[in-house]
Tab-separated table of C-alpha atoms (C1' of nucleotides) in Angstrom:
chain	number	residue	atom	x	y	z
A	1	MET	CA	-2.637	34.446	126.494
A	2	ALA	CA	-2.096	37.544	124.322
A	3	VAL	CA	1.136	38.555	123.940
A	4	GLY	CA	1.940	42.793	124.052
A	5	ARG	CA	0.619	45.536	125.968
A	6	LYS	CA	-3.401	45.884	126.912
A	7	LYS	CA	-6.022	47.446	125.273
A	8	ILE	CA	-7.012	50.214	128.322
A	9	PHE	CA	-10.868	50.578	127.090
A	10	ASN	CA	-13.772	47.704	126.803
A	11	GLU	CA	-14.380	47.070	123.612
A	12	GLU	CA	-18.238	46.720	124.429
A	13	VAL	CA	-18.373	50.157	125.784
A	14	ALA	CA	-16.501	51.781	122.934
A	15	LEU	CA	-19.022	50.225	120.168
A	16	LYS	CA	-21.885	51.092	122.511
A	17	ALA	CA	-20.603	54.397	122.724
A	18	ALA	CA	-20.579	54.770	118.624
A	19	MET	CA	-23.496	53.890	118.403
A	20	GLU	CA	-24.839	56.523	120.352
A	21	VAL	CA	-22.974	59.724	118.364
A	22	PHE	CA	-24.011	57.822	115.620
A	23	TRP	CA	-27.729	57.420	116.765
A	24	GLU	CA	-27.065	61.095	117.291
A	25	LYS	CA	-25.713	62.648	114.036
A	26	GLY	CA	-26.249	59.828	111.436
A	27	TYR	CA	-23.346	58.344	109.827
A	28	ILE	CA	-21.779	61.731	107.585
A	29	GLY	CA	-22.724	63.692	110.992
A	30	ALA	CA	-20.271	62.170	113.483
A	31	SER	CA	-17.037	63.133	112.590
A	32	ILE	CA	-13.807	60.237	113.925
A	33	ALA	CA	-12.758	63.159	116.460
A	34	GLU	CA	-15.808	63.460	118.040
A	35	LEU	CA	-16.455	59.071	117.623
A	36	THR	CA	-13.167	58.518	119.593
A	37	GLN	CA	-13.371	61.283	121.592
A	38	ARG	CA	-17.325	59.852	123.357
A	39	MET	CA	-15.973	56.166	122.542
A	40	GLY	CA	-12.809	57.588	125.357
A	41	ILE	CA	-9.862	56.000	122.942
A	42	ASN	CA	-7.867	57.712	120.623
A	43	LYS	CA	-7.726	57.420	116.370
A	44	PRO	CA	-5.118	55.031	115.746
A	45	SER	CA	-7.107	53.125	118.774
A	46	MET	CA	-10.119	52.788	117.090
A	47	TYR	CA	-9.152	52.179	113.090
A	48	SER	CA	-6.434	48.936	115.078
A	49	THR	CA	-9.470	47.476	116.648
A	50	PHE	CA	-12.616	49.121	113.842
A	51	GLY	CA	-10.523	49.062	111.255
A	52	ASN	CA	-12.507	52.206	110.114
A	53	LYS	CA	-15.530	54.510	109.819
A	54	GLU	CA	-17.466	52.002	107.920
A	55	ALA	CA	-16.662	49.587	109.722
A	56	LEU	CA	-17.286	50.975	112.961
A	57	PHE	CA	-21.016	51.966	111.485
A	58	ILE	CA	-21.906	48.425	110.743
A	59	LEU	CA	-21.102	46.971	113.557
A	60	ALA	CA	-22.697	49.579	115.612
A	61	SER	CA	-25.942	48.954	112.968
A	62	LYS	CA	-25.598	45.731	114.223
A	63	LEU	CA	-25.369	46.872	117.855
A	64	TYR	CA	-28.586	48.688	117.692
A	65	ALA	CA	-30.723	46.781	115.364
A	66	LYS	CA	-29.422	43.649	117.755
A	67	SER	CA	-30.411	45.860	121.490
A	68	LYS	CA	-32.383	47.500	120.560
A	69	ILE	CA	-34.796	46.593	117.951
A	70	GLU	CA	-34.789	42.558	117.383
A	71	CYS	CA	-34.965	42.550	121.364
A	72	LEU	CA	-38.199	43.813	121.746
A	73	SER	CA	-40.526	40.950	118.785
A	74	ALA	CA	-41.405	38.443	122.056
A	75	ALA	CA	-43.779	40.911	122.881
A	76	LEU	CA	-45.224	39.897	119.597
A	77	ASN	CA	-46.140	37.018	120.940
A	78	GLN	CA	-47.474	36.281	124.476
A	79	ALA	CA	-49.880	33.824	123.283
A	80	ASP	CA	-52.450	34.560	126.275
A	81	LEU	CA	-53.064	38.371	125.459
A	82	PRO	CA	-55.721	39.712	122.681
A	83	LEU	CA	-53.896	40.477	119.204
A	84	LYS	CA	-54.297	44.821	119.647
A	85	GLN	CA	-52.850	44.574	123.293
A	86	ARG	CA	-49.566	42.773	121.490
A	87	LEU	CA	-49.079	45.306	119.078
A	88	LYS	CA	-49.278	48.017	121.078
A	89	THR	CA	-47.272	47.120	123.990
A	90	TYR	CA	-44.657	46.139	121.230
A	91	MET	CA	-45.200	49.795	119.317
A	92	MET	CA	-44.748	51.365	122.644
A	93	SER	CA	-41.706	49.654	123.487
A	94	ILE	CA	-40.445	50.958	119.992
A	95	VAL	CA	-41.313	54.092	120.774
A	96	ALA	CA	-39.666	53.808	124.085
A	97	VAL	CA	-36.527	53.543	121.921
A	98	GLN	CA	-37.282	56.146	120.153
A	99	CYS	CA	-37.771	59.111	123.195
A	100	GLU	CA	-35.529	57.128	125.797
A	101	SER	CA	-32.387	59.509	125.236
A	102	GLU	CA	-32.871	63.229	126.658
A	103	THR	CA	-30.974	64.415	124.080
A	104	THR	CA	-33.937	63.470	121.754
A	105	LYS	CA	-32.725	60.886	118.799
A	106	GLY	CA	-35.304	59.193	117.719
A	107	CYS	CA	-34.432	55.911	115.541
A	108	TYR	CA	-30.743	55.496	114.242
A	109	LEU	CA	-32.259	53.670	111.763
A	110	VAL	CA	-34.970	56.305	110.167
A	111	GLN	CA	-32.139	59.119	110.778
A	112	CYS	CA	-29.072	56.804	108.711
A	113	GLN	CA	-31.478	55.384	106.178
A	114	THR	CA	-32.345	59.442	105.232
A	115	GLU	CA	-28.714	59.721	104.403
A	116	VAL	CA	-28.669	56.533	102.346
A	117	ALA	CA	-30.985	58.131	99.846
A	118	SER	CA	-27.565	60.760	99.686
A	119	GLY	CA	-25.481	59.031	98.465
A	120	ASP	CA	-23.624	59.181	101.528
A	121	ILE	CA	-23.568	56.208	103.210
A	122	PRO	CA	-21.471	52.856	101.468
A	123	ALA	CA	-23.592	49.887	100.124
A	124	GLU	CA	-22.832	46.588	102.989
A	125	ALA	CA	-24.199	49.450	105.349
A	126	SER	CA	-27.025	50.772	103.576
A	127	GLN	CA	-28.120	47.075	102.646
A	128	LEU	CA	-27.713	46.326	106.660
A	129	LEU	CA	-29.775	49.324	107.306
A	130	ASN	CA	-32.238	48.400	104.801
A	131	ASN	CA	-33.124	44.797	105.888
A	132	THR	CA	-33.015	45.480	109.810
A	133	VAL	CA	-36.168	48.142	108.733
A	134	ASP	CA	-37.639	45.313	106.405
A	135	TYR	CA	-37.273	43.049	109.929
A	136	VAL	CA	-39.845	45.303	111.816
A	137	GLN	CA	-42.452	45.056	108.551
A	138	LYS	CA	-42.075	41.865	107.975
A	139	LEU	CA	-41.947	40.856	111.750
A	140	LEU	CA	-45.666	42.673	111.745
A	141	GLU	CA	-46.898	41.336	108.409
A	142	ALA	CA	-46.475	38.331	109.561
A	143	ILE	CA	-48.406	38.008	112.562
A	144	LEU	CA	-51.010	39.536	110.630
A	145	SER	CA	-51.224	36.964	108.145
A	146	ASN	CA	-50.287	34.225	110.715
A	147	ASP	CA	-52.123	34.658	114.669
A	148	GLN	CA	-55.592	33.033	114.888
A	149	GLU	CA	-56.502	36.076	116.258
A	150	SER	CA	-55.686	38.204	113.146
A	151	LYS	CA	-57.168	35.567	111.129
A	152	ARG	CA	-60.510	35.270	112.603
A	153	LEU	CA	-60.392	39.572	112.453
A	154	GLY	CA	-59.800	38.593	108.528
A	155	PHE	CA	-56.803	41.561	109.003
A	156	ASP	CA	-54.676	38.251	107.317
A	157	LYS	CA	-55.963	39.113	103.471
A	158	GLU	CA	-54.749	42.927	104.352
A	159	ALA	CA	-51.442	42.120	106.064
A	160	LYS	CA	-48.679	43.389	103.698
A	161	VAL	CA	-50.921	46.802	103.682
A	162	LYS	CA	-51.857	46.631	107.771
A	163	ALA	CA	-48.030	46.497	108.304
A	164	PHE	CA	-47.243	49.393	106.291
A	165	CYS	CA	-49.364	51.492	107.928
A	166	LEU	CA	-47.743	50.696	111.500
A	167	SER	CA	-44.736	51.283	109.852
A	168	VAL	CA	-45.449	54.715	108.640
A	169	THR	CA	-46.646	55.178	111.353
A	170	LEU	CA	-43.649	54.469	113.731
A	171	ARG	CA	-41.226	55.801	110.716
A	172	GLY	CA	-43.740	59.371	111.733
A	173	THR	CA	-42.910	58.262	115.474
A	174	ALA	CA	-39.901	58.566	115.129
A	175	THR	CA	-39.035	61.628	113.576
A	176	MET	CA	-41.373	63.076	116.001
A	177	ALA	CA	-39.386	61.954	118.771
A	178	ARG	CA	-35.862	63.621	117.376
A	179	CYS	CA	-38.118	66.576	117.852
A	180	GLY	CA	-38.334	65.932	121.649
A	181	HIS	CA	-41.898	64.568	121.480
A	182	PRO	CA	-42.623	62.894	124.630
A	183	LYS	CA	-43.888	59.025	124.507
A	184	SER	CA	-47.299	60.065	126.266
A	185	GLU	CA	-47.564	62.759	123.218
A	186	LEU	CA	-47.220	59.236	120.328
A	187	GLU	CA	-49.043	57.032	122.572
A	188	ALA	CA	-52.029	58.815	120.892
A	189	VAL	CA	-50.926	58.282	118.155
A	190	ILE	CA	-50.322	54.848	118.188
A	191	ASP	CA	-53.746	53.547	119.261
A	192	HIS	CA	-55.223	55.976	116.673
A	193	SER	CA	-52.727	53.908	113.962
A	194	LEU	CA	-54.614	50.615	115.187
A	195	ARG	CA	-57.419	51.989	114.619
A	196	GLY	CA	-56.610	52.764	111.396
A	197	ILE	CA	-56.100	49.576	110.703
A	198	GLY	CA	-59.831	48.233	112.154
A	199	PHE	CA	-59.021	47.338	115.817
A	200	GLU	CA	-62.382	48.322	117.599
B	1	MET	CA	-30.728	101.325	85.494
B	2	ALA	CA	-28.297	99.305	86.992
B	3	VAL	CA	-24.752	100.096	86.137
B	4	GLY	CA	-22.094	97.433	86.127
B	5	ARG	CA	-22.144	93.792	84.621
B	6	LYS	CA	-24.945	91.899	84.018
B	7	LYS	CA	-25.960	88.955	86.041
B	8	ILE	CA	-25.559	85.784	83.495
B	9	PHE	CA	-27.751	83.791	85.745
B	10	ASN	CA	-31.705	84.417	86.725
B	11	GLU	CA	-31.696	85.036	90.535
B	12	GLU	CA	-35.042	82.546	91.016
B	13	VAL	CA	-33.418	79.747	88.880
B	14	ALA	CA	-30.648	79.173	91.216
B	15	LEU	CA	-32.710	79.719	94.231
B	16	LYS	CA	-34.609	76.472	92.653
B	17	ALA	CA	-31.876	74.707	92.034
B	18	ALA	CA	-30.373	75.426	94.859
B	19	MET	CA	-33.923	74.308	97.032
B	20	GLU	CA	-33.385	71.153	94.948
B	21	VAL	CA	-29.576	70.625	96.364
B	22	PHE	CA	-30.978	70.864	100.057
B	23	TRP	CA	-33.747	68.734	99.877
B	24	GLU	CA	-31.933	65.561	98.872
B	25	LYS	CA	-28.106	66.160	100.472
B	26	GLY	CA	-29.924	68.850	103.786
B	27	TYR	CA	-28.089	71.171	104.808
B	28	ILE	CA	-24.778	69.619	105.651
B	29	GLY	CA	-24.785	67.552	103.289
B	30	ALA	CA	-25.141	69.917	100.624
B	31	SER	CA	-21.424	71.636	99.422
B	32	ILE	CA	-20.581	74.710	98.742
B	33	ALA	CA	-19.124	73.396	95.437
B	34	GLU	CA	-22.261	70.980	94.636
B	35	LEU	CA	-24.298	74.070	94.841
B	36	THR	CA	-23.231	76.587	92.710
B	37	GLN	CA	-22.050	73.599	90.247
B	38	ARG	CA	-25.969	72.838	90.357
B	39	MET	CA	-27.408	76.640	89.999
B	40	GLY	CA	-25.048	77.357	87.041
B	41	ILE	CA	-23.184	79.928	88.806
B	42	ASN	CA	-19.712	80.098	90.929
B	43	LYS	CA	-18.242	81.013	94.514
B	44	PRO	CA	-18.431	84.374	93.799
B	45	SER	CA	-21.105	84.911	92.658
B	46	MET	CA	-23.409	82.966	95.091
B	47	TYR	CA	-21.563	85.086	97.636
B	48	SER	CA	-22.321	88.271	96.433
B	49	THR	CA	-25.606	86.830	95.914
B	50	PHE	CA	-27.284	85.429	98.282
B	51	GLY	CA	-25.068	86.449	101.730
B	52	ASN	CA	-23.111	82.729	102.905
B	53	LYS	CA	-24.985	79.257	102.902
B	54	GLU	CA	-27.091	80.064	105.919
B	55	ALA	CA	-28.640	82.552	104.190
B	56	LEU	CA	-29.161	80.876	101.015
B	57	PHE	CA	-30.793	77.491	102.855
B	58	ILE	CA	-32.911	80.376	104.173
B	59	LEU	CA	-34.682	81.567	101.225
B	60	ALA	CA	-34.458	78.079	100.138
B	61	SER	CA	-36.187	76.844	102.846
B	62	LYS	CA	-39.386	79.606	102.485
B	63	LEU	CA	-39.465	78.883	98.627
B	64	TYR	CA	-39.972	75.641	99.415
B	65	ALA	CA	-42.713	76.188	101.762
B	66	LYS	CA	-44.702	78.984	99.381
B	67	SER	CA	-44.120	76.510	96.456
B	68	LYS	CA	-44.450	72.907	98.101
B	69	ILE	CA	-46.522	73.608	100.397
B	70	GLU	CA	-48.160	76.391	101.697
B	71	CYS	CA	-49.759	76.766	97.956
B	72	LEU	CA	-51.987	73.368	98.571
B	73	SER	CA	-53.854	74.701	101.400
B	74	ALA	CA	-56.794	75.369	99.215
B	75	ALA	CA	-57.621	72.054	98.644
B	76	LEU	CA	-59.225	72.051	102.423
B	77	ASN	CA	-61.593	74.913	102.019
B	78	GLN	CA	-63.356	73.658	99.031
B	79	ALA	CA	-67.215	74.511	100.663
B	80	ASP	CA	-68.793	71.785	98.867
B	81	LEU	CA	-66.804	68.350	99.588
B	82	PRO	CA	-66.631	66.241	102.849
B	83	LEU	CA	-63.994	66.682	105.025
B	84	LYS	CA	-62.581	63.270	104.756
B	85	GLN	CA	-62.668	64.015	101.058
B	86	ARG	CA	-61.126	67.302	101.774
B	87	LEU	CA	-58.397	65.847	103.401
B	88	LYS	CA	-57.743	62.700	102.090
B	89	THR	CA	-57.230	65.385	98.421
B	90	TYR	CA	-55.030	67.828	100.615
B	91	MET	CA	-52.420	64.933	102.300
B	92	MET	CA	-52.341	63.702	98.731
B	93	SER	CA	-50.993	66.348	97.231
B	94	ILE	CA	-48.147	66.878	100.342
B	95	VAL	CA	-47.615	62.350	99.562
B	96	ALA	CA	-47.505	63.869	96.228
B	97	VAL	CA	-44.856	66.593	96.437
B	98	GLN	CA	-42.865	63.408	99.067
B	99	CYS	CA	-42.545	61.597	95.805
B	100	GLU	CA	-42.299	64.097	92.312
B	101	SER	CA	-38.926	63.216	91.721
B	102	GLU	CA	-37.474	61.019	89.671
B	103	THR	CA	-34.352	61.235	92.654
B	104	THR	CA	-36.083	60.111	95.254
B	105	LYS	CA	-36.416	62.968	97.789
B	106	GLY	CA	-39.160	62.746	100.751
B	107	CYS	CA	-39.678	66.225	102.274
B	108	TYR	CA	-37.479	68.976	102.279
B	109	LEU	CA	-38.842	69.796	105.893
B	110	VAL	CA	-38.826	66.028	107.604
B	111	GLN	CA	-34.760	66.015	105.762
B	112	CYS	CA	-33.480	68.867	107.248
B	113	GLN	CA	-35.458	68.709	110.589
B	114	THR	CA	-33.427	66.142	111.497
B	115	GLU	CA	-30.213	68.297	111.396
B	116	VAL	CA	-31.742	70.060	113.828
B	117	ALA	CA	-31.566	67.788	116.125
B	118	SER	CA	-27.757	67.012	115.856
B	119	GLY	CA	-27.378	71.047	115.968
B	120	ASP	CA	-25.971	70.891	112.702
B	121	ILE	CA	-28.241	74.212	111.598
B	122	PRO	CA	-27.713	77.100	112.802
B	123	ALA	CA	-30.785	78.874	114.779
B	124	GLU	CA	-32.562	81.008	112.203
B	125	ALA	CA	-33.149	78.690	109.952
B	126	SER	CA	-33.726	75.863	112.861
B	127	GLN	CA	-36.747	77.955	113.622
B	128	LEU	CA	-38.128	78.333	110.019
B	129	LEU	CA	-38.466	74.797	109.551
B	130	ASN	CA	-39.878	74.251	113.176
B	131	ASN	CA	-42.719	77.033	112.056
B	132	THR	CA	-42.740	75.820	107.899
B	133	VAL	CA	-43.716	72.124	110.306
B	134	ASP	CA	-46.208	73.589	112.665
B	135	TYR	CA	-47.505	75.141	109.762
B	136	VAL	CA	-49.652	71.836	107.856
B	137	GLN	CA	-50.286	71.044	111.892
B	138	LYS	CA	-52.099	73.823	112.775
B	139	LEU	CA	-53.547	73.623	109.592
B	140	LEU	CA	-55.452	70.766	110.027
B	141	GLU	CA	-56.595	71.125	113.428
B	142	ALA	CA	-58.259	74.497	112.179
B	143	ILE	CA	-59.966	72.566	109.755
B	144	LEU	CA	-60.315	69.885	112.387
B	145	SER	CA	-61.985	72.330	115.234
B	146	ASN	CA	-64.065	74.762	112.993
B	147	ASP	CA	-65.820	73.148	110.013
B	148	GLN	CA	-68.627	72.866	110.291
B	149	GLU	CA	-68.680	68.652	109.889
B	150	SER	CA	-65.819	68.090	111.900
B	151	LYS	CA	-68.246	69.439	115.118
B	152	ARG	CA	-70.909	67.889	113.273
B	153	LEU	CA	-68.811	64.704	113.581
B	154	GLY	CA	-67.791	65.657	117.217
B	155	PHE	CA	-64.455	65.352	115.910
B	156	ASP	CA	-63.426	69.149	116.847
B	157	LYS	CA	-63.178	67.993	120.819
B	158	GLU	CA	-59.951	66.308	119.644
B	159	ALA	CA	-58.906	68.235	116.763
B	160	LYS	CA	-55.244	68.717	117.956
B	161	VAL	CA	-54.101	65.178	118.825
B	162	LYS	CA	-56.659	63.985	115.971
B	163	ALA	CA	-54.295	66.639	114.081
B	164	PHE	CA	-50.997	65.198	115.278
B	165	CYS	CA	-51.871	61.963	114.330
B	166	LEU	CA	-52.278	62.878	111.047
B	167	SER	CA	-49.201	64.943	111.301
B	168	VAL	CA	-47.264	61.643	111.562
B	169	THR	CA	-48.271	60.332	109.113
B	170	LEU	CA	-47.343	62.652	106.218
B	171	ARG	CA	-44.042	62.765	108.030
B	172	GLY	CA	-43.620	58.899	108.518
B	173	THR	CA	-45.008	58.701	104.129
B	174	ALA	CA	-41.619	61.149	104.065
B	175	THR	CA	-39.302	58.923	105.467
B	176	MET	CA	-40.819	56.463	102.926
B	177	ALA	CA	-40.936	58.785	100.096
B	178	ARG	CA	-37.307	59.290	100.369
B	179	CYS	CA	-36.554	55.810	100.656
B	180	GLY	CA	-38.613	55.325	96.949
B	181	HIS	CA	-41.982	53.692	98.046
B	182	PRO	CA	-43.845	55.195	95.317
B	183	LYS	CA	-46.972	57.438	95.948
B	184	SER	CA	-49.733	55.083	94.972
B	185	GLU	CA	-48.304	52.639	97.878
B	186	LEU	CA	-48.696	55.354	100.098
B	187	GLU	CA	-52.670	56.285	99.252
B	188	ALA	CA	-53.116	53.390	101.179
B	189	VAL	CA	-51.611	54.839	104.281
B	190	ILE	CA	-53.235	58.103	104.026
B	191	ASP	CA	-56.765	56.034	103.821
B	192	HIS	CA	-56.259	54.165	107.040
B	193	SER	CA	-54.843	57.006	108.896
B	194	LEU	CA	-58.429	59.307	108.135
B	195	ARG	CA	-59.366	55.435	109.414
B	196	GLY	CA	-57.530	55.888	112.312
B	197	ILE	CA	-58.713	59.320	113.630
B	198	GLY	CA	-62.257	58.421	113.174
B	199	PHE	CA	-63.571	58.515	109.675
B	200	GLU	CA	-65.895	55.743	107.956
C	1	DT	C1'	-14.138	106.866	74.120
C	2	DA	C1'	-12.848	107.344	79.128
C	3	DT	C1'	-15.004	106.038	83.073
C	4	DC	C1'	-16.386	103.250	86.625
C	5	DA	C1'	-19.480	100.175	89.078
C	6	DA	C1'	-20.631	95.223	89.677
C	7	DA	C1'	-19.977	90.158	87.941
C	8	DT	C1'	-17.087	86.759	86.745
C	9	DG	C1'	-12.950	83.311	87.219
C	10	DT	C1'	-8.585	81.883	88.938
C	11	DA	C1'	-6.576	80.838	93.290
C	12	DC	C1'	-5.915	80.882	96.880
C	13	DC	C1'	-7.506	81.169	102.823
C	14	DG	C1'	-7.185	78.705	107.909
C	15	DA	C1'	-10.185	74.723	109.242
C	16	DT	C1'	-11.513	70.099	109.671
C	17	DC	C1'	-12.470	65.223	106.885
C	18	DG	C1'	-10.917	60.825	107.486
C	19	DG	C1'	-6.993	58.002	107.391
C	20	DT	C1'	-2.152	56.365	108.888
C	21	DA	C1'	3.672	56.742	110.431
C	22	DC	C1'	6.300	56.544	113.667
C	23	DA	C1'	8.396	56.574	118.053
C	24	DG	C1'	7.276	55.356	122.485
C	25	DT	C1'	5.519	52.151	126.706
C	26	DA	C1'	3.586	48.046	128.407
C	27	DT	C1'	3.131	43.942	128.661
C	28	DT	C1'	4.099	38.507	128.047
C	29	DA	C1'	7.506	34.923	126.665
C	30	DT	C1'	12.110	33.091	125.549
D	1	DA	C1'	17.641	40.964	130.448
D	2	DT	C1'	16.073	40.853	126.302
D	3	DA	C1'	13.513	40.646	122.465
D	4	DA	C1'	8.823	40.244	119.980
D	5	DT	C1'	4.258	42.142	120.426
D	6	DA	C1'	-0.026	44.935	120.522
D	7	DC	C1'	-1.564	49.782	122.012
D	8	DT	C1'	-1.328	54.481	122.977
D	9	DG	C1'	-0.489	59.800	122.084
D	10	DT	C1'	1.033	63.115	118.630
D	11	DA	C1'	1.943	64.331	114.791
D	12	DC	C1'	1.366	64.272	110.240
D	13	DC	C1'	-1.316	63.435	105.223
D	14	DG	C1'	-3.828	64.729	100.749
D	15	DA	C1'	-8.616	65.914	99.977
D	16	DT	C1'	-12.408	68.723	100.931
D	17	DC	C1'	-14.997	72.132	104.119
D	18	DG	C1'	-17.249	77.309	103.859
D	19	DG	C1'	-15.768	81.627	102.437
D	20	DT	C1'	-12.701	86.019	100.500
D	21	DA	C1'	-9.010	88.468	97.555
D	22	DC	C1'	-8.186	90.193	93.795
D	23	DA	C1'	-7.698	89.939	88.788
D	24	DT	C1'	-10.480	90.331	85.031
D	25	DT	C1'	-14.184	91.329	81.933
D	26	DT	C1'	-18.920	93.026	80.589
D	27	DG	C1'	-21.462	97.153	80.005
D	28	DA	C1'	-23.856	101.199	81.753
D	29	DT	C1'	-22.694	106.516	81.980
D	30	DA	C1'	-21.187	110.766	81.387
DNA sequence: TATCAAATGTACCGATCGGTACAGTATTAT
DNA sequence: ATAATACTGTACCGATCGGTACATTTGATA
């Protein structure tokens, strides 16, 4: 058994709170003071548990990727549903995440990636953000390349550019969600976007 | 004639330099130190000429709106060209601005609007940013509502939602441009987007 | 040439940034 | 009980933030 005084907080709960702050404020905008306050711990506890701001950010980003993005992928492979419907369900599930908060937040990744271009985010964290954003696009591309229905429609030949278009749309909805536009308004955009790559 | 020592710098040149910095770094990310350095002046000159950071930001934002956005509107009203072509030319001219820099910047407005949601930008400046972003969408909506060809196609009945879709696309391309995607890659997205609202 | 307004450069202000030293307190092992 | 260990709280570090006081320099006016 571990010796010494027990931690008074739960690491997972604290990390989730940190993720929320980074989501709202970005990497630079999230101060250690606000982070620790919202995490319910004080600075030495944060530093001893998570290392430093960058390490905390990397953990928070991984948590976002896992709990808010990667877990949605299954919708794309529901074998019995038409491709269009699977894509719409998947994209709308991402939009739902963008709109889920009362304090409008958009997408953690899109939010923080704008800071990458500013040179404000350390290299390792930048890489992680880029990889996760890429993950969605690659996933869409893979479906459009390999799905039977997609091949039948001839979409596999333009899978890359079509996936890119859908990805652009999702980034656009992320910025809109951050400005307070509700899911209901963004649904029409997804519909039009799917039409744009050739559905109907 | 004005009495006293002459200004050693040109206000317009300095303001343009400030706009570039805000464009790259956003409002919070642009420090007074970097701003004054890139403007080629020192802090007291900046404060005596422009007031403070917020006032400088408002002037820089107005300059961006005028010199990078509003001046592009004419392309939409080139009477002899088909609507689709006018829309594409207009949207691509905005994409060109998003991609114009060697240090990739995306869109000043989209960049800074994400900071509005963080509560980092003073009220007056927020309002200005929102208005300018709204300007593009309203412009698209007006064309789709009133243009003869648009009416013939029946687009005027859904002008609002179609304009919103195009606006989302342009915000998406802005975030892509900021990540280094070139204009050539984004052109296909504009084409698909126009297809999505009913062209072809 | 003397005067005076305006711009400049330096040096500083308090507040906040990310990060840490250290004393105090709780917990387990001996 | 006592020692060893790990977490907590306070108080601080140097660096940077936006902003300013002030002495100096410049140049037009009188």
